[in-house]
mmCIF file of C-alpha atoms in Angstrom:
data_model
loop_
_atom_site.group_PDB
_atom_site.id
_atom_site.type_symbol
_atom_site.label_atom_id
_atom_site.label_comp_id
_atom_site.label_asym_id
_atom_site.label_seq_id
_atom_site.Cartn_x
_atom_site.Cartn_y
_atom_site.Cartn_z
ATOM 1 C CA MET A 17 42.931 -3.225 -0.312
ATOM 2 C CA SER A 18 43.395 0.551 -0.266
ATOM 3 C CA THR A 19 40.917 2.829 1.507
ATOM 4 C CA GLN A 20 39.746 4.319 -1.800
ATOM 5 C CA LYS A 21 39.241 0.910 -3.380
ATOM 6 C CA ARG A 22 37.357 -0.293 -0.310
ATOM 7 C CA LEU A 23 35.148 2.793 -0.457
ATOM 8 C CA ASN A 24 34.429 2.249 -4.145
ATOM 9 C CA THR A 25 33.560 -1.388 -3.443
ATOM 10 C CA ASN A 26 31.171 -0.424 -0.637
ATOM 11 C CA VAL A 27 29.488 2.235 -2.779
ATOM 12 C CA SER A 28 29.102 -0.264 -5.624
ATOM 13 C CA LYS A 29 27.644 -2.842 -3.222
ATOM 14 C CA LEU A 30 25.206 -0.329 -1.762
ATOM 15 C CA ALA A 31 24.090 0.772 -5.219
ATOM 16 C CA GLU A 32 23.569 -2.827 -6.311
ATOM 17 C CA CYS A 33 21.521 -3.591 -3.203
ATOM 18 C CA ALA A 34 19.390 -0.499 -3.793
ATOM 19 C CA VAL A 35 18.740 -1.458 -7.425
ATOM 20 C CA MET A 36 17.782 -5.025 -6.498
ATOM 21 C CA LEU A 37 15.535 -3.765 -3.706
ATOM 22 C CA ALA A 38 13.777 -1.424 -6.127
ATOM 23 C CA LEU A 39 13.440 -4.261 -8.652
ATOM 24 C CA ALA A 40 11.941 -6.576 -6.033
ATOM 25 C CA PHE A 41 9.407 -3.927 -5.053
ATOM 26 C CA ALA A 42 8.489 -3.202 -8.670
ATOM 27 C CA LEU A 43 7.998 -6.923 -9.360
ATOM 28 C CA SER A 44 5.878 -7.269 -6.217
ATOM 29 C CA CYS A 45 3.533 -4.649 -7.663
ATOM 30 C CA ALA A 46 3.179 -6.671 -10.869
ATOM 31 C CA LYS A 47 0.730 -9.160 -9.392
ATOM 32 C CA LEU A 48 -0.490 -11.978 -11.560
ATOM 33 C CA PHE A 49 -3.026 -12.998 -8.927
ATOM 34 C CA GLU A 50 -3.960 -11.629 -5.525
ATOM 35 C CA MET A 51 -5.608 -13.526 -2.682
ATOM 36 C CA PRO A 52 -8.585 -11.901 -0.914
ATOM 37 C CA MET A 53 -6.925 -11.661 2.519
ATOM 38 C CA GLY A 54 -3.321 -11.093 1.541
ATOM 39 C CA GLY A 55 -0.785 -13.031 -0.471
ATOM 40 C CA SER A 56 -0.168 -12.851 -4.193
ATOM 41 C CA VAL A 57 1.542 -14.466 -7.152
ATOM 42 C CA THR A 58 4.136 -12.144 -8.655
ATOM 43 C CA ILE A 59 6.780 -12.150 -11.379
ATOM 44 C CA ALA A 60 9.651 -13.567 -9.273
ATOM 45 C CA SER A 61 9.604 -10.664 -6.795
ATOM 46 C CA MET A 62 11.467 -12.758 -4.199
ATOM 47 C CA LEU A 63 14.401 -13.472 -6.488
ATOM 48 C CA PRO A 64 16.261 -10.109 -6.372
ATOM 49 C CA ILE A 65 16.493 -10.294 -2.571
ATOM 50 C CA MET A 66 17.646 -13.901 -2.770
ATOM 51 C CA LEU A 67 20.326 -13.004 -5.313
ATOM 52 C CA ILE A 68 21.740 -10.380 -2.946
ATOM 53 C CA GLY A 69 21.923 -13.023 -0.218
ATOM 54 C CA ILE A 70 23.598 -15.458 -2.599
ATOM 55 C CA LYS A 71 26.185 -12.931 -3.727
ATOM 56 C CA TYR A 72 26.937 -11.023 -0.528
ATOM 57 C CA GLY A 73 25.971 -13.451 2.229
ATOM 58 C CA THR A 74 23.325 -13.636 4.911
ATOM 59 C CA VAL A 75 24.040 -10.399 6.794
ATOM 60 C CA THR A 76 23.686 -8.201 3.718
ATOM 61 C CA GLY A 77 20.922 -10.371 2.318
ATOM 62 C CA MET A 78 18.808 -10.190 5.455
ATOM 63 C CA SER A 79 19.454 -6.460 5.827
ATOM 64 C CA VAL A 80 18.094 -5.849 2.332
ATOM 65 C CA GLY A 81 15.311 -8.349 3.047
ATOM 66 C CA PHE A 82 14.317 -6.397 6.151
ATOM 67 C CA VAL A 83 14.022 -3.156 4.178
ATOM 68 C CA TYR A 84 12.021 -5.057 1.560
ATOM 69 C CA SER A 85 9.700 -6.337 4.301
ATOM 70 C CA LEU A 86 8.943 -2.734 5.260
ATOM 71 C CA THR A 87 7.986 -1.924 1.664
ATOM 72 C CA GLN A 88 5.635 -4.919 1.653
ATOM 73 C CA LEU A 89 4.142 -3.827 4.955
ATOM 74 C CA LEU A 90 3.596 -0.332 3.578
ATOM 75 C CA GLN A 91 2.040 -1.802 0.457
ATOM 76 C CA ALA A 92 -0.395 -3.792 2.629
ATOM 77 C CA VAL A 93 -1.285 -0.741 4.738
ATOM 78 C CA MET A 94 -2.010 1.311 1.627
ATOM 79 C CA SER A 95 -4.144 -1.441 0.091
ATOM 80 C CA GLY A 96 -6.337 -1.421 3.197
ATOM 81 C CA ASN A 97 -7.513 -5.010 2.720
ATOM 82 C CA VAL A 98 -5.483 -6.843 5.363
ATOM 83 C CA PHE A 99 -5.255 -5.184 8.746
ATOM 84 C CA PRO A 100 -9.010 -4.572 9.248
ATOM 85 C CA TYR A 101 -9.213 -8.332 9.818
ATOM 86 C CA CYS A 102 -6.857 -8.073 12.813
ATOM 87 C CA GLU A 103 -9.342 -7.504 15.611
ATOM 88 C CA THR A 104 -6.875 -7.354 18.537
ATOM 89 C CA LEU A 105 -3.433 -5.882 19.162
ATOM 90 C CA GLY A 106 -2.058 -9.416 19.520
ATOM 91 C CA ALA A 107 -3.449 -10.426 16.135
ATOM 92 C CA LEU A 108 -2.032 -7.272 14.559
ATOM 93 C CA THR A 109 1.399 -7.972 16.071
ATOM 94 C CA VAL A 110 1.402 -11.560 14.803
ATOM 95 C CA CYS A 111 0.298 -10.395 11.360
ATOM 96 C CA VAL A 112 2.977 -7.709 11.071
ATOM 97 C CA ALA A 113 5.703 -10.050 12.340
ATOM 98 C CA PHE A 114 4.862 -13.300 10.575
ATOM 99 C CA ASP A 115 3.183 -12.078 7.405
ATOM 100 C CA TYR A 116 5.676 -9.308 6.644
ATOM 101 C CA ILE A 117 8.794 -8.618 8.716
ATOM 102 C CA VAL A 118 10.071 -12.151 9.356
ATOM 103 C CA PRO A 119 9.222 -13.952 6.081
ATOM 104 C CA PHE A 120 10.544 -11.259 3.749
ATOM 105 C CA THR A 121 13.655 -10.686 5.855
ATOM 106 C CA LEU A 122 14.392 -14.408 5.702
ATOM 107 C CA LEU A 123 14.583 -14.252 1.899
ATOM 108 C CA GLY A 124 18.093 -12.915 2.415
ATOM 109 C CA LEU A 125 19.128 -16.317 3.801
ATOM 110 C CA ALA A 126 19.156 -17.807 0.298
ATOM 111 C CA GLY A 127 22.954 -17.748 0.231
ATOM 112 C CA ILE A 128 23.542 -19.420 3.577
ATOM 113 C CA PHE A 129 24.468 -22.857 2.187
ATOM 114 C CA LYS A 130 26.859 -21.278 -0.301
ATOM 115 C CA GLU A 131 28.316 -19.043 2.401
ATOM 116 C CA LEU A 132 28.872 -21.880 4.871
ATOM 117 C CA GLY A 133 30.131 -24.290 2.232
ATOM 118 C CA ALA A 134 27.526 -26.810 3.388
ATOM 119 C CA VAL A 135 26.993 -27.769 -0.256
ATOM 120 C CA LYS A 136 30.185 -27.803 -2.340
ATOM 121 C CA ASN A 137 28.611 -26.834 -5.651
ATOM 122 C CA PRO A 138 27.687 -23.121 -5.273
ATOM 123 C CA GLU A 139 24.858 -23.331 -7.795
ATOM 124 C CA ILE A 140 23.251 -26.310 -6.055
ATOM 125 C CA ALA A 141 23.818 -24.544 -2.732
ATOM 126 C CA SER A 142 21.942 -21.544 -4.093
ATOM 127 C CA TYR A 143 18.998 -23.684 -5.202
ATOM 128 C CA VAL A 144 18.878 -25.335 -1.776
ATOM 129 C CA GLY A 145 18.938 -21.882 -0.216
ATOM 130 C CA ILE A 146 16.110 -20.646 -2.433
ATOM 131 C CA VAL A 147 13.946 -23.661 -1.584
ATOM 132 C CA SER A 148 14.729 -23.320 2.120
ATOM 133 C CA THR A 149 13.874 -19.627 2.317
ATOM 134 C CA VAL A 150 10.553 -20.139 0.566
ATOM 135 C CA ALA A 151 9.823 -23.003 2.975
ATOM 136 C CA LEU A 152 10.579 -20.690 5.901
ATOM 137 C CA ARG A 153 8.328 -18.036 4.406
ATOM 138 C CA PHE A 154 5.563 -20.623 4.131
ATOM 139 C CA VAL A 155 5.953 -21.554 7.813
ATOM 140 C CA CYS A 156 5.582 -17.889 8.783
ATOM 141 C CA HIS A 157 2.420 -17.421 6.710
ATOM 142 C CA PHE A 158 1.081 -20.758 7.937
ATOM 143 C CA ILE A 159 1.337 -19.500 11.530
ATOM 144 C CA THR A 160 -0.725 -16.397 10.798
ATOM 145 C CA GLY A 161 -3.141 -18.498 8.791
ATOM 146 C CA VAL A 162 -3.829 -20.619 11.850
ATOM 147 C CA VAL A 163 -3.741 -17.855 14.458
ATOM 148 C CA ILE A 164 -5.626 -15.125 12.553
ATOM 149 C CA TRP A 165 -7.183 -16.185 9.284
ATOM 150 C CA GLY A 166 -8.322 -19.654 10.344
ATOM 151 C CA GLN A 167 -11.587 -18.272 11.656
ATOM 152 C CA TRP A 168 -12.658 -17.666 8.042
ATOM 153 C CA ALA A 169 -12.077 -21.271 6.993
ATOM 154 C CA PRO A 170 -14.999 -22.763 5.041
ATOM 155 C CA ASP A 171 -17.447 -24.884 7.009
ATOM 156 C CA GLY A 172 -16.091 -28.352 7.595
ATOM 157 C CA MET A 173 -12.466 -27.345 6.937
ATOM 158 C CA GLY A 174 -10.099 -27.049 9.900
ATOM 159 C CA LYS A 175 -7.962 -23.948 10.279
ATOM 160 C CA TYR A 176 -4.726 -25.921 9.802
ATOM 161 C CA LEU A 177 -5.827 -27.347 6.466
ATOM 162 C CA TYR A 178 -7.231 -23.975 5.435
ATOM 163 C CA SER A 179 -3.944 -22.220 6.221
ATOM 164 C CA PHE A 180 -1.962 -24.918 4.416
ATOM 165 C CA LEU A 181 -4.087 -24.698 1.253
ATOM 166 C CA TYR A 182 -4.436 -20.918 1.274
ATOM 167 C CA ASN A 183 -0.776 -20.096 1.827
ATOM 168 C CA GLY A 184 0.588 -23.124 0.025
ATOM 169 C CA GLY A 185 -1.456 -22.307 -3.051
ATOM 170 C CA PHE A 186 -0.137 -18.851 -3.848
ATOM 171 C CA LEU A 187 3.381 -19.542 -2.529
ATOM 172 C CA ALA A 188 3.757 -22.679 -4.658
ATOM 173 C CA ALA A 189 2.932 -20.676 -7.779
ATOM 174 C CA ASP A 190 5.185 -17.794 -6.718
ATOM 175 C CA PHE A 191 8.011 -20.227 -5.964
ATOM 176 C CA ALA A 192 7.614 -22.033 -9.294
ATOM 177 C CA ILE A 193 8.028 -18.773 -11.201
ATOM 178 C CA CYS A 194 10.973 -17.804 -9.014
ATOM 179 C CA ILE A 195 12.880 -21.083 -9.409
ATOM 180 C CA VAL A 196 12.300 -21.202 -13.188
ATOM 181 C CA CYS A 197 13.690 -17.670 -13.495
ATOM 182 C CA ALA A 198 16.667 -18.620 -11.305
ATOM 183 C CA VAL A 199 17.459 -21.685 -13.434
ATOM 184 C CA LEU A 200 17.274 -19.665 -16.654
ATOM 185 C CA MET A 201 19.440 -16.883 -15.208
ATOM 186 C CA PHE A 202 22.071 -19.232 -13.793
ATOM 187 C CA ARG A 203 22.547 -20.747 -17.245
ATOM 188 C CA LYS A 204 24.138 -17.445 -18.307
ATOM 189 C CA SER A 205 27.832 -17.167 -17.513
ATOM 190 C CA GLU A 206 27.520 -13.400 -16.988
ATOM 191 C CA ILE A 207 24.861 -13.876 -14.313
ATOM 192 C CA ARG A 208 26.845 -16.647 -12.660
ATOM 193 C CA LYS A 209 29.859 -14.336 -12.390
ATOM 194 C CA LEU A 210 27.751 -11.457 -11.078
ATOM 195 C CA THR A 211 26.278 -13.647 -8.333
ATOM 196 C CA GLY A 212 29.580 -15.248 -7.392
ATOM 197 C CA LEU A 213 28.666 -18.699 -8.671
ATOM 198 C CA GLU A 214 31.469 -18.616 -11.184
ATOM 199 C CA LYS A 215 34.865 -16.985 -10.833
ATOM 200 C CA GLU A 216 35.812 -14.397 -13.405
ATOM 201 C CA ALA A 217 38.729 -15.332 -15.620
#
């Protein structure tokens, strides 16, 4: 590949990542439902980051995911309804790491099974990746739910069950929307080619 062609490819890749990042942020602002102490159901806001990971691999996917995590952190700071609950520096650190930086960065891992060839069918590999990244995001939120938010569990409900129900509730709905959108998109040959699931003729 010539230097000019390589440069054009890199510019195109960067532009695509920027567009998908902007789309993810815009969709994250279109909240269908918002939980009182953080967490929301959106219109497939996770999917654009996942698609970058599926198309370009885990390094690019997680890089874009990390930038996306910063936009989500900024969004939370500006809303002012999350961090006042973090009463210590340790709690604040856990919240920033496991409610924002780590879970949203991990969305870029959606293409790992396709990238490694662990699942031969690239479309199935992508679905497995999507499910896995959402599961990892749940684990991250579950940790903060136990460590920080568990103290606000209703009387008679343990902090582990509270965290499971709280985080599982909004993430299950968010995931359902995301996976339905992915299935509908992957039915289109144009989308499959754009995401590398189908080779162009």
